[in-house]
Amino acid sequence: MRSLSHRIHTARPFNVTQPFRTSDARLIRNVLAFCFVIFGIVRSPLFVAAQPAPKTAEQRADALLKQMTVEEKIGQLNQAGGTYRRDMPNDEELVRKGLAGSVLWASDPGAINKLQRVAVEESRLHVPLLIGLDVIHGYHTIFPPPLAMSATWDPALVERVQTAAAREARAGGINWSFAPMVDIARDARWGRMVEGAGEDPYLGAAIAKAQVRGFQGPELGTPGHVLACVKHFAAYGAADGGRDYDSSYVPDDLLWNVYFPPFKAALDAGVGSLMSAYMDLNEVPATGNYWLLHDVLREDWKFRGFVVSDAEAIGSLVTHGYARNREDAAWLAIHAGVNMDMASYTYLQELPKLIQSGKVSVAALDELVRPLLVVKYKMGLFENPYADLSRLPGVLNDPATPKLAREAAQKSMVLLKNDNAMLPLDKSGNKYRSIAVIGPVADSGPAQVGFWGGMITGGADVVTVIQGIKEKVGSAIKVEYASGPSIQREIPSNFEFYPGVKLHAQKAQSPADAQAAFDTAVATAKRSDLAVMVLGEDALMAGEAASNGTLRLAGRQQELLQAVVATGKPVVLVLINGRPLNISWAAEHVAAILEAWEPGSQGGNAVADVLFGDANPGGKLTVTWPQSAGQEPLYYDHMLTHEPETKPDFGSRYQDLKSTPLYPFGYGLSYTNFAVSNLKVDKLKAKLGESVGVSVDVQNTGAIAGDEVVQLYVHQQSGSASRPVRQLKGFEKVGLAPGEKKRLHFTLGKDELTYWSSSEKKWVLEPAVFDVWAGEDSTGSLHGSFEVLP
Ligand code: BGC
């Protein structure tokens, strides 16, 4: 039969000079009619149903699995070490043979494209790679770290920031970020506190969700986004003594009520992958912990994404003294449900034996590989796994991103003290004609970008505090900089020696050079009208493997601060750091203290904006600030006990130290003032399961616009278990013009009032009297109550 196209081509062409004949008109009519019929059929639901439906990611994964050899399947479970493990076989060779499903720490876009090309064009089944990197708070533009971002109490801003970070990373070929890190941290000695959202599970859950949405977008595969990886499951932040990698001992009730909620929130937000932690959790390493990874994660929470171990954590099941040998380690991790082995090569080397001996079935292997392939399909990697090198410069140079970094840094800063409204500083030159900027982190890019920001960028392209201040005041004020003695860790970080790490500590000085730097700094303060001291932590002093037993200011910073204060010049202290430090002396002797955290690439501009009043600080602490390390772990939602510390005659748990913090959770000042008043609970008695509404007024009572975070805390007065003194169960950040007042409404529903009871061993919602407080921090005294009836 001749085709329609043939008929059209062989039909005599129309000739406009010839009279239009009826047979031509008939032909046109017929062709048009035919087209309409075809168009109608194609559009009809019948036709749509008859077409083979496009394959789902799951179907495509199943089809691919059928073509894979056992070796190739094991390869998908292997994450090659990239620059993290230069000692191991060449990544490219592994990829070519289909023996790596992912590569770690590959950050050069050209090198990534080369690897992807090998995977897609040279490996037998053309499976693209997951390229994983710790884009914790930025890729090229570095934003403040999660601890600082949580201090904004602004999930929408957190989402915008991680969206921008994802966009840069994806343009550079990174399709997987090992973030968000959502470990609850209640001990400032732990170096990784900086990577999470602080001590509170309710706020932590809100920040976790926002980060997942930012990284992944509305769904996996959204262009310009990356796969997120919630980590480190679970309770890494509870390491004994705040010592990184040490064991965590956490009872079930704390796991369910405190450590798990941010993970569950990330899952609810659709996170596609999860990382198992390094440490022993209640004497079973998290990466081989069947209860944690199977019962909780897969059975209870129905997680359908994939689990990757932390770096070399499968191999180190042997080091823990848990697995007999590497083969046993592979089996334990497989049994617990770890899909991907990060850079320990244990699966690659040991799984073939386990398959051969029948200890692991091919069906079980398929179950582990499938979610990885599904994610790769959902991410669109089979269609395009490459960095877009032509678009990359445009994305990295988008001026909107540093603007956002500056806004984020401004909003994350916490004003800890501001006696006699010393801040904001006058920038006209009328009040101060000269300023001394003093301190070893005032001109340090690495300090500002922190551990992960520095791993990627090395601390380059940073506006430091000294640059930001100079830029702000121009020629109106003379600004002199003196670093004072340099600072070092007392015990160097093992990361100094990693080939892929670009961060390096400050150079050590001879005692004579250090003394000269010290004297210069004091002299600079003496000849200036004001000293801005910029103190804290430099590269590798916070983050992984950076626990701190004393929380004291490193090096001679404390001594320098005291010497500068002794000059009698007005002093402002700016802290650049990743955790609360011991600043008890400063809290007594320095009039103004601004916590700037690790403020990122635009940190210097943001610090200057806040110091000189172009931005009004509105950040609030998301960790309780101790007076000294001896108080740690310290957190606001502790239990009442038989000797509540609120009793008038009760001094302290210690004989030599108050047990109250230096600054409470939720605390932070502003250049304006607020009043929270008129708390109303909408019912005094509620049925079990019924929601209770709480409303309050918040007013800006000062003279300039500002942001306030109104916080709502709850306490259950009795129950099947003792309940914390108070727990955050609602918050709202509001921007108010001078004099402006707003009424805020909170709802306390089942989710807010349910807890996991250690005596009942399950979730309970109990009849009881509940206290409610609303205020500007966790000590707010505006009180109400209601009763939940049986
Ligand atoms: C850290 C993880 C990180 C991984 C890869 C580990 O040492 O604990 O948080 O994602 O390295 O960089």
PDB file of C-alpha atoms and ligand atoms in Angstrom, residues 84 104-105 134 136 178 192 195 231-232 236 245 275 278 310-311 342 452 495 544, ligand 1:
ATOM      1  CA  TYR A  84      40.042  11.482  48.914  1.00  0.00           C
ATOM      2  CA  LEU A 104      33.801  11.000  45.810  1.00  0.00           C
ATOM      3  CA  TRP A 105      35.486  14.383  46.064  1.00  0.00           C
ATOM      4  CA  ASP A 134      30.138  18.129  50.534  1.00  0.00           C
ATOM      5  CA  ILE A 136      27.274  21.913  52.877  1.00  0.00           C
ATOM      6  CA  PHE A 178      26.332  15.201  51.206  1.00  0.00           C
ATOM      7  CA  ARG A 192      30.892  19.460  63.875  1.00  0.00           C
ATOM      8  CA  GLU A 195      27.479  21.805  60.298  1.00  0.00           C
ATOM      9  CA  LYS A 231      23.377  12.701  57.506  1.00  0.00           C
ATOM     10  CA  HIS A 232      24.815  11.279  59.763  1.00  0.00           C
ATOM     11  CA  TYR A 236      26.722  11.507  65.809  1.00  0.00           C
ATOM     12  CA  TYR A 245      34.030   9.915  66.283  1.00  0.00           C
ATOM     13  CA  MET A 275      24.369   8.695  55.111  1.00  0.00           C
ATOM     14  CA  TYR A 278      30.693   6.596  61.833  1.00  0.00           C
ATOM     15  CA  ASP A 310      30.212   7.592  55.769  1.00  0.00           C
ATOM     16  CA  ALA A 311      33.737   7.576  54.344  1.00  0.00           C
ATOM     17  CA  MET A 342      31.923   5.255  50.467  1.00  0.00           C
ATOM     18  CA  TRP A 452      33.692  22.534  53.967  1.00  0.00           C
ATOM     19  CA  PHE A 495      42.924  16.984  57.196  1.00  0.00           C
ATOM     20  CA  GLU A 544      35.347  17.499  61.379  1.00  0.00           C
TER      21      GLU A 544
HETATM   22  C1  BGC B   1      32.364  13.049  56.803  1.00  0.00           C
HETATM   23  C2  BGC B   1      31.109  13.182  55.986  1.00  0.00           C
HETATM   24  C3  BGC B   1      31.438  13.556  54.567  1.00  0.00           C
HETATM   25  C4  BGC B   1      32.392  12.539  54.003  1.00  0.00           C
HETATM   26  C5  BGC B   1      32.753  12.814  52.569  1.00  0.00           C
HETATM   27  C6  BGC B   1      33.395  12.188  56.122  1.00  0.00           C
HETATM   28  O1  BGC B   1      34.611  12.242  56.773  1.00  0.00           O
HETATM   29  O2  BGC B   1      32.047  12.526  58.065  1.00  0.00           O
HETATM   30  O3  BGC B   1      30.264  14.132  56.567  1.00  0.00           O
HETATM   31  O4  BGC B   1      30.280  13.645  53.815  1.00  0.00           O
HETATM   32  O5  BGC B   1      33.564  12.536  54.773  1.00  0.00           O
HETATM   33  O6  BGC B   1      33.448  13.968  52.437  1.00  0.00           O
END
